[in-house]
């Protein structure tokens, strides 16, 4: 059994609170991606699980055994059956690949079949065994670091931003190798990252930390399609947020009257729409037959290769500019008139107002990743 269970984890440094009552369960044989901005508490959480930071409150259990609590229990790191993959691989430069991978094994097994098995798990053959770390590419070094972590067959592997610094293509290949290796061994994994695409593509679940609080933990699909609040929506991908009014299962906003995935109370809401939910089509100024959508004029577009993000200004809402993502090759030019239609139910959140009656605004900046 290799379940990780963290209950009520809290940690402060002086007056600065880093973690606030975090509850996290990582099921056996799954990979949970802990996602958050810098300063959200990700690294502190990882270091508490590793035994490098003493918690102020809560408990940590690995495989059903409590390894740390606020009463003074603190099992040494080397006795927690953990594997660890650091940001830069952290290989010993004076050792060969074979010696690095076998470092955590009993001396008699450091040159045995387990080293070859661990290398094979990460897609490297025995020819790499005699090389030094400086003879490897960045991606190969990360794979060797993972092989070293897996070699002793730990119950839990912790990955701390393991793909930082790699170019986009190599990062994707290395991610796939990591996921396959963990699955092949049935090893439970925790990935700490600030990269949204990385978390969504690798995690069985995504746990999002914000200011020391675990604000949402769910499948990648749930976190992306039904973020718990506007801050999560903006952090996990790109989000359009518009003021709206909810009435009997539908919402009205600047993009029309839309179906909503929520069943909350009627009243003021903030409507969240992903750019890929917006279908965009050209329309001539006199084309009344295609008027059953929201008209807009193209302002600009940004090409990303697989897709293009088009900025459009709504003609009926001066000053309102939204983004639509399209995979089409024929892109309307700036100045062209288009019609917009929103597909799939949208998500909405109760819209708070200040005492002066003005709508509260979301302070979290938008973020996107195409890696």
GROMACS .gro file of C-alpha atoms in nm:
model
  371
    1UNK     CA    1   0.000   0.000   0.000
    2UNK     CA    2   0.147   0.338  -0.103
    3UNK     CA    3  -0.124   0.594  -0.039
    4UNK     CA    4  -0.012   0.940   0.072
    5UNK     CA    5  -0.244   1.106   0.322
    6UNK     CA    6  -0.187   1.460   0.450
    7UNK     CA    7  -0.438   1.594   0.700
    8UNK     CA    8  -0.459   1.948   0.836
    9UNK     CA    9  -0.105   2.050   0.736
   10UNK     CA   10  -0.010   2.396   0.857
   11UNK     CA   11   0.325   2.569   0.855
   12UNK     CA   12   0.437   2.922   0.937
   13UNK     CA   13   0.772   3.097   0.934
   14UNK     CA   14   0.745   3.371   1.192
   15UNK     CA   15   0.439   3.579   1.102
   16UNK     CA   16   0.421   3.439   0.748
   17UNK     CA   17   0.178   3.149   0.711
   18UNK     CA   18   0.278   2.920   0.424
   19UNK     CA   19   0.027   2.633   0.457
   20UNK     CA   20  -0.321   2.659   0.609
   21UNK     CA   21  -0.485   2.329   0.706
   22UNK     CA   22  -0.411   2.139   0.384
   23UNK     CA   23  -0.585   1.803   0.337
   24UNK     CA   24  -0.448   1.595   0.049
   25UNK     CA   25  -0.495   1.229  -0.039
   26UNK     CA   26  -0.295   1.068  -0.321
   27UNK     CA   27  -0.434   0.723  -0.397
   28UNK     CA   28  -0.203   0.427  -0.445
   29UNK     CA   29  -0.054   0.404  -0.793
   30UNK     CA   30  -0.175   0.749  -0.904
   31UNK     CA   31   0.004   1.074  -0.979
   32UNK     CA   32  -0.122   1.397  -0.825
   33UNK     CA   33   0.008   1.723  -0.968
   34UNK     CA   34   0.030   2.001  -0.709
   35UNK     CA   35  -0.015   2.321  -0.906
   36UNK     CA   36   0.031   2.675  -0.786
   37UNK     CA   37   0.205   3.005  -0.840
   38UNK     CA   38   0.537   3.089  -0.676
   39UNK     CA   39   0.484   3.136  -0.303
   40UNK     CA   40   0.166   2.927  -0.291
   41UNK     CA   41   0.319   2.667  -0.056
   42UNK     CA   42   0.397   2.386  -0.306
   43UNK     CA   43   0.762   2.336  -0.212
   44UNK     CA   44   0.691   2.358   0.161
   45UNK     CA   45   0.427   2.086   0.127
   46UNK     CA   46   0.674   1.865  -0.059
   47UNK     CA   47   0.948   1.924   0.197
   48UNK     CA   48   0.710   1.835   0.482
   49UNK     CA   49   0.629   1.503   0.311
   50UNK     CA   50   1.003   1.443   0.263
   51UNK     CA   51   1.077   1.513   0.628
   52UNK     CA   52   1.292   1.820   0.561
   53UNK     CA   53   1.050   2.065   0.725
   54UNK     CA   54   0.878   2.013   1.061
   55UNK     CA   55   0.505   2.082   1.043
   56UNK     CA   56   0.319   2.303   1.290
   57UNK     CA   57  -0.008   2.109   1.275
   58UNK     CA   58  -0.147   1.802   1.103
   59UNK     CA   59  -0.021   1.457   1.009
   60UNK     CA   60   0.152   1.288   0.716
   61UNK     CA   61   0.102   0.916   0.649
   62UNK     CA   62   0.269   0.707   0.378
   63UNK     CA   63   0.130   0.362   0.309
   64UNK     CA   64  -0.093   0.381   0.614
   65UNK     CA   65   0.197   0.463   0.850
   66UNK     CA   66   0.213   0.807   1.011
   67UNK     CA   67   0.560   0.950   0.946
   68UNK     CA   68   0.509   1.302   1.087
   69UNK     CA   69   0.271   1.481   1.321
   70UNK     CA   70   0.253   1.792   1.537
   71UNK     CA   71   0.325   1.593   1.854
   72UNK     CA   72   0.691   1.544   1.765
   73UNK     CA   73   0.682   1.231   1.549
   74UNK     CA   74   0.929   1.284   1.265
   75UNK     CA   75   1.048   0.970   1.087
   76UNK     CA   76   1.385   1.038   0.917
   77UNK     CA   77   1.369   1.099   0.542
   78UNK     CA   78   1.570   0.788   0.456
   79UNK     CA   79   1.319   0.568   0.643
   80UNK     CA   80   1.006   0.701   0.470
   81UNK     CA   81   1.053   0.490   0.153
   82UNK     CA   82   1.054   0.794  -0.072
   83UNK     CA   83   1.213   0.861  -0.408
   84UNK     CA   84   1.297   1.220  -0.503
   85UNK     CA   85   1.361   1.384  -0.841
   86UNK     CA   86   1.499   1.738  -0.816
   87UNK     CA   87   1.464   2.025  -1.063
   88UNK     CA   88   1.802   1.980  -1.226
   89UNK     CA   89   1.831   1.602  -1.186
   90UNK     CA   90   2.096   1.654  -0.911
   91UNK     CA   91   2.320   1.375  -1.042
   92UNK     CA   92   2.664   1.319  -0.891
   93UNK     CA   93   2.904   1.450  -1.160
   94UNK     CA   94   3.193   1.224  -1.051
   95UNK     CA   95   2.985   0.904  -1.084
   96UNK     CA   96   2.878   0.721  -1.399
   97UNK     CA   97   2.512   0.681  -1.490
   98UNK     CA   98   2.523   0.326  -1.357
   99UNK     CA   99   2.672   0.442  -1.028
  100UNK     CA  100   2.419   0.725  -0.997
  101UNK     CA  101   2.122   0.494  -1.053
  102UNK     CA  102   2.256   0.234  -0.809
  103UNK     CA  103   2.346   0.487  -0.540
  104UNK     CA  104   2.043   0.415  -0.322
  105UNK     CA  105   2.065   0.036  -0.354
  106UNK     CA  106   2.247  -0.204  -0.119
  107UNK     CA  107   2.615  -0.221  -0.219
  108UNK     CA  108   2.583  -0.575  -0.355
  109UNK     CA  109   2.309  -0.470  -0.601
  110UNK     CA  110   2.458  -0.146  -0.731
  111UNK     CA  111   2.582  -0.307  -1.054
  112UNK     CA  112   2.312  -0.571  -1.088
  113UNK     CA  113   2.003  -0.619  -1.296
  114UNK     CA  114   1.799  -0.365  -1.102
  115UNK     CA  115   2.008  -0.080  -1.244
  116UNK     CA  116   1.938  -0.205  -1.597
  117UNK     CA  117   1.568  -0.242  -1.514
  118UNK     CA  118   1.548   0.111  -1.378
  119UNK     CA  119   1.717   0.254  -1.688
  120UNK     CA  120   1.485   0.057  -1.914
  121UNK     CA  121   1.184   0.198  -1.726
  122UNK     CA  122   1.283   0.548  -1.835
  123UNK     CA  123   1.367   0.449  -2.192
  124UNK     CA  124   1.747   0.424  -2.163
  125UNK     CA  125   1.951   0.112  -2.248
  126UNK     CA  126   2.265  -0.025  -2.083
  127UNK     CA  127   2.492   0.171  -2.320
  128UNK     CA  128   2.426   0.475  -2.101
  129UNK     CA  129   2.565   0.305  -1.792
  130UNK     CA  130   2.930   0.407  -1.838
  131UNK     CA  131   2.859   0.768  -1.933
  132UNK     CA  132   2.906   1.063  -1.704
  133UNK     CA  133   2.622   1.312  -1.641
  134UNK     CA  134   2.800   1.581  -1.844
  135UNK     CA  135   2.784   1.352  -2.149
  136UNK     CA  136   2.402   1.346  -2.136
  137UNK     CA  137   2.141   1.585  -2.269
  138UNK     CA  138   1.914   1.767  -2.025
  139UNK     CA  139   1.629   1.524  -2.089
  140UNK     CA  140   1.856   1.223  -2.042
  141UNK     CA  141   1.979   1.362  -1.711
  142UNK     CA  142   1.618   1.397  -1.588
  143UNK     CA  143   1.547   1.037  -1.691
  144UNK     CA  144   1.854   0.914  -1.505
  145UNK     CA  145   1.738   1.109  -1.200
  146UNK     CA  146   1.401   0.932  -1.219
  147UNK     CA  147   1.570   0.593  -1.267
  148UNK     CA  148   1.775   0.659  -0.953
  149UNK     CA  149   1.458   0.745  -0.761
  150UNK     CA  150   1.279   0.430  -0.883
  151UNK     CA  151   1.566   0.185  -0.839
  152UNK     CA  152   1.506   0.111  -0.466
  153UNK     CA  153   1.133   0.056  -0.540
  154UNK     CA  154   1.007   0.334  -0.309
  155UNK     CA  155   0.642   0.353  -0.210
  156UNK     CA  156   0.621   0.715  -0.315
  157UNK     CA  157   0.814   0.930  -0.565
  158UNK     CA  158   0.822   1.311  -0.529
  159UNK     CA  159   0.901   1.520  -0.836
  160UNK     CA  160   0.999   1.883  -0.778
  161UNK     CA  161   0.964   2.085  -1.102
  162UNK     CA  162   1.158   1.808  -1.281
  163UNK     CA  163   1.122   1.948  -1.634
  164UNK     CA  164   1.226   2.310  -1.579
  165UNK     CA  165   1.483   2.435  -1.827
  166UNK     CA  166   1.405   2.178  -2.097
  167UNK     CA  167   1.293   2.292  -2.441
  168UNK     CA  168   0.930   2.234  -2.535
  169UNK     CA  169   0.968   1.913  -2.742
  170UNK     CA  170   1.210   1.754  -2.495
  171UNK     CA  171   0.984   1.846  -2.206
  172UNK     CA  172   0.692   1.661  -2.365
  173UNK     CA  173   0.903   1.349  -2.435
  174UNK     CA  174   1.042   1.347  -2.082
  175UNK     CA  175   0.697   1.390  -1.927
  176UNK     CA  176   0.571   1.088  -2.121
  177UNK     CA  177   0.869   0.880  -2.007
  178UNK     CA  178   0.803   0.974  -1.644
  179UNK     CA  179   0.432   0.885  -1.660
  180UNK     CA  180   0.506   0.548  -1.826
  181UNK     CA  181   0.780   0.462  -1.576
  182UNK     CA  182   0.564   0.538  -1.272
  183UNK     CA  183   0.274   0.340  -1.417
  184UNK     CA  184   0.495   0.043  -1.502
  185UNK     CA  185   0.613   0.022  -1.141
  186UNK     CA  186   0.273   0.103  -0.991
  187UNK     CA  187   0.443   0.379  -0.795
  188UNK     CA  188   0.248   0.659  -0.631
  189UNK     CA  189   0.371   1.000  -0.744
  190UNK     CA  190   0.347   1.366  -0.643
  191UNK     CA  191   0.449   1.626  -0.900
  192UNK     CA  192   0.505   1.986  -0.791
  193UNK     CA  193   0.476   2.235  -1.077
  194UNK     CA  194   0.367   2.586  -1.171
  195UNK     CA  195   0.304   2.477  -1.533
  196UNK     CA  196  -0.067   2.433  -1.604
  197UNK     CA  197  -0.020   2.219  -1.915
  198UNK     CA  198   0.221   1.994  -1.727
  199UNK     CA  199  -0.024   1.940  -1.441
  200UNK     CA  200  -0.324   1.879  -1.668
  201UNK     CA  201  -0.143   1.637  -1.899
  202UNK     CA  202   0.032   1.430  -1.631
  203UNK     CA  203  -0.184   1.423  -1.321
  204UNK     CA  204  -0.449   1.168  -1.237
  205UNK     CA  205  -0.565   1.451  -1.015
  206UNK     CA  206  -0.466   1.816  -0.993
  207UNK     CA  207  -0.445   1.983  -0.651
  208UNK     CA  208  -0.434   2.361  -0.675
  209UNK     CA  209  -0.269   2.561  -0.397
  210UNK     CA  210  -0.327   2.934  -0.353
  211UNK     CA  211  -0.184   3.135  -0.065
  212UNK     CA  212  -0.131   2.819   0.137
  213UNK     CA  213  -0.485   2.689   0.087
  214UNK     CA  214  -0.585   2.386  -0.118
  215UNK     CA  215  -0.865   2.549  -0.318
  216UNK     CA  216  -0.951   2.258  -0.550
  217UNK     CA  217  -0.847   1.895  -0.595
  218UNK     CA  218  -1.008   1.703  -0.880
  219UNK     CA  219  -0.942   1.537  -1.214
  220UNK     CA  220  -0.770   1.753  -1.477
  221UNK     CA  221  -1.094   1.767  -1.677
  222UNK     CA  222  -1.293   1.888  -1.375
  223UNK     CA  223  -1.036   2.150  -1.276
  224UNK     CA  224  -1.024   2.291  -1.631
  225UNK     CA  225  -1.392   2.271  -1.722
  226UNK     CA  226  -1.545   2.344  -1.380
  227UNK     CA  227  -1.293   2.550  -1.182
  228UNK     CA  228  -1.414   2.621  -0.832
  229UNK     CA  229  -1.377   2.999  -0.867
  230UNK     CA  230  -1.266   3.268  -1.107
  231UNK     CA  231  -0.910   3.267  -0.971
  232UNK     CA  232  -0.868   2.899  -1.053
  233UNK     CA  233  -1.029   2.954  -1.394
  234UNK     CA  234  -0.776   3.222  -1.482
  235UNK     CA  235  -0.477   3.030  -1.348
  236UNK     CA  236  -0.560   2.702  -1.522
  237UNK     CA  237  -0.564   2.811  -1.884
  238UNK     CA  238  -0.720   3.123  -2.031
  239UNK     CA  239  -1.062   3.240  -1.923
  240UNK     CA  240  -1.311   3.503  -2.035
  241UNK     CA  241  -1.503   3.647  -1.739
  242UNK     CA  242  -1.814   3.854  -1.808
  243UNK     CA  243  -2.079   4.004  -1.583
  244UNK     CA  244  -2.411   3.825  -1.624
  245UNK     CA  245  -2.751   3.746  -1.477
  246UNK     CA  246  -2.865   3.391  -1.391
  247UNK     CA  247  -3.226   3.290  -1.445
  248UNK     CA  248  -3.362   2.932  -1.423
  249UNK     CA  249  -3.059   2.744  -1.545
  250UNK     CA  250  -2.942   2.999  -1.804
  251UNK     CA  251  -2.726   3.308  -1.790
  252UNK     CA  252  -2.741   3.628  -1.992
  253UNK     CA  253  -2.420   3.817  -2.066
  254UNK     CA  254  -2.254   4.012  -2.345
  255UNK     CA  255  -2.219   3.692  -2.549
  256UNK     CA  256  -2.592   3.616  -2.536
  257UNK     CA  257  -2.819   3.389  -2.336
  258UNK     CA  258  -2.625   3.072  -2.257
  259UNK     CA  259  -2.677   2.735  -2.095
  260UNK     CA  260  -2.495   2.700  -1.763
  261UNK     CA  261  -2.349   2.395  -1.594
  262UNK     CA  262  -2.447   2.535  -1.254
  263UNK     CA  263  -2.778   2.514  -1.071
  264UNK     CA  264  -2.724   2.800  -0.830
  265UNK     CA  265  -2.965   3.074  -0.730
  266UNK     CA  266  -3.081   3.337  -0.973
  267UNK     CA  267  -2.912   3.676  -0.962
  268UNK     CA  268  -2.589   3.853  -1.059
  269UNK     CA  269  -2.311   3.616  -1.167
  270UNK     CA  270  -1.969   3.616  -1.327
  271UNK     CA  271  -1.975   3.399  -1.640
  272UNK     CA  272  -1.662   3.197  -1.725
  273UNK     CA  273  -1.608   3.095  -2.088
  274UNK     CA  274  -1.302   2.928  -2.237
  275UNK     CA  275  -1.183   3.081  -2.570
  276UNK     CA  276  -1.223   2.745  -2.747
  277UNK     CA  277  -1.594   2.746  -2.663
  278UNK     CA  278  -1.646   3.042  -2.894
  279UNK     CA  279  -1.718   2.960  -3.257
  280UNK     CA  280  -1.629   3.242  -3.490
  281UNK     CA  281  -1.753   3.285  -3.848
  282UNK     CA  282  -1.722   3.560  -4.106
  283UNK     CA  283  -2.033   3.758  -4.185
  284UNK     CA  284  -2.099   4.029  -4.439
  285UNK     CA  285  -2.245   4.352  -4.305
  286UNK     CA  286  -2.572   4.287  -4.492
  287UNK     CA  287  -2.599   3.916  -4.418
  288UNK     CA  288  -2.915   3.915  -4.202
  289UNK     CA  289  -2.952   3.535  -4.237
  290UNK     CA  290  -2.653   3.483  -4.010
  291UNK     CA  291  -2.756   3.731  -3.745
  292UNK     CA  292  -2.843   3.468  -3.481
  293UNK     CA  293  -2.518   3.527  -3.296
  294UNK     CA  294  -2.324   3.810  -3.137
  295UNK     CA  295  -2.154   4.040  -3.384
  296UNK     CA  296  -1.796   4.151  -3.335
  297UNK     CA  297  -1.506   4.296  -3.529
  298UNK     CA  298  -1.161   4.137  -3.539
  299UNK     CA  299  -0.901   4.345  -3.356
  300UNK     CA  300  -0.593   4.124  -3.375
  301UNK     CA  301  -0.481   3.762  -3.373
  302UNK     CA  302  -0.189   3.563  -3.233
  303UNK     CA  303  -0.065   3.251  -3.411
  304UNK     CA  304   0.056   2.957  -3.196
  305UNK     CA  305   0.100   2.688  -3.462
  306UNK     CA  306  -0.177   2.437  -3.386
  307UNK     CA  307  -0.421   2.714  -3.304
  308UNK     CA  308  -0.477   3.086  -3.336
  309UNK     CA  309  -0.621   3.318  -3.071
  310UNK     CA  310  -0.832   3.595  -3.221
  311UNK     CA  311  -0.920   3.912  -3.031
  312UNK     CA  312  -1.259   4.057  -3.123
  313UNK     CA  313  -1.444   4.368  -3.007
  314UNK     CA  314  -1.819   4.324  -2.951
  315UNK     CA  315  -2.013   4.572  -3.162
  316UNK     CA  316  -2.304   4.592  -2.917
  317UNK     CA  317  -2.075   4.633  -2.614
  318UNK     CA  318  -1.823   4.912  -2.691
  319UNK     CA  319  -1.496   4.852  -2.510
  320UNK     CA  320  -1.557   4.479  -2.454
  321UNK     CA  321  -1.288   4.263  -2.618
  322UNK     CA  322  -1.291   3.883  -2.592
  323UNK     CA  323  -1.070   3.606  -2.728
  324UNK     CA  324  -1.171   3.308  -2.941
  325UNK     CA  325  -0.942   3.013  -3.011
  326UNK     CA  326  -0.967   2.844  -3.350
  327UNK     CA  327  -0.786   2.560  -3.525
  328UNK     CA  328  -0.897   2.681  -3.869
  329UNK     CA  329  -0.636   2.780  -4.127
  330UNK     CA  330  -0.840   3.061  -4.282
  331UNK     CA  331  -0.824   3.339  -4.024
  332UNK     CA  332  -1.032   3.661  -4.050
  333UNK     CA  333  -0.815   3.968  -4.083
  334UNK     CA  334  -0.826   4.264  -3.844
  335UNK     CA  335  -1.125   4.482  -3.925
  336UNK     CA  336  -1.343   4.198  -4.058
  337UNK     CA  337  -1.693   4.154  -3.920
  338UNK     CA  338  -1.763   3.816  -3.755
  339UNK     CA  339  -2.042   3.648  -3.563
  340UNK     CA  340  -1.978   3.462  -3.235
  341UNK     CA  341  -2.162   3.165  -3.088
  342UNK     CA  342  -2.080   2.997  -2.757
  343UNK     CA  343  -2.088   2.616  -2.738
  344UNK     CA  344  -2.130   2.385  -2.437
  345UNK     CA  345  -2.263   2.494  -2.098
  346UNK     CA  346  -2.065   2.773  -1.936
  347UNK     CA  347  -1.967   2.804  -1.571
  348UNK     CA  348  -2.084   3.092  -1.354
  349UNK     CA  349  -2.000   3.221  -1.008
  350UNK     CA  350  -2.202   3.444  -0.776
  351UNK     CA  351  -2.099   3.803  -0.842
  352UNK     CA  352  -2.004   3.982  -0.523
  353UNK     CA  353  -2.054   4.354  -0.488
  354UNK     CA  354  -1.882   4.610  -0.271
  355UNK     CA  355  -2.068   4.836  -0.033
  356UNK     CA  356  -2.081   5.106  -0.301
  357UNK     CA  357  -2.272   4.867  -0.526
  358UNK     CA  358  -1.989   4.819  -0.777
  359UNK     CA  359  -1.901   4.464  -0.881
  360UNK     CA  360  -1.600   4.306  -0.717
  361UNK     CA  361  -1.326   4.223  -0.964
  362UNK     CA  362  -1.096   3.920  -0.975
  363UNK     CA  363  -0.738   4.011  -0.897
  364UNK     CA  364  -0.570   3.694  -1.026
  365UNK     CA  365  -0.392   3.768  -1.357
  366UNK     CA  366  -0.463   3.547  -1.658
  367UNK     CA  367  -0.208   3.278  -1.741
  368UNK     CA  368  -0.162   3.040  -2.031
  369UNK     CA  369   0.082   2.771  -2.136
  370UNK     CA  370   0.120   2.616  -2.480
  371UNK     CA  371   0.399   2.376  -2.393
   0.00000   0.00000   0.00000
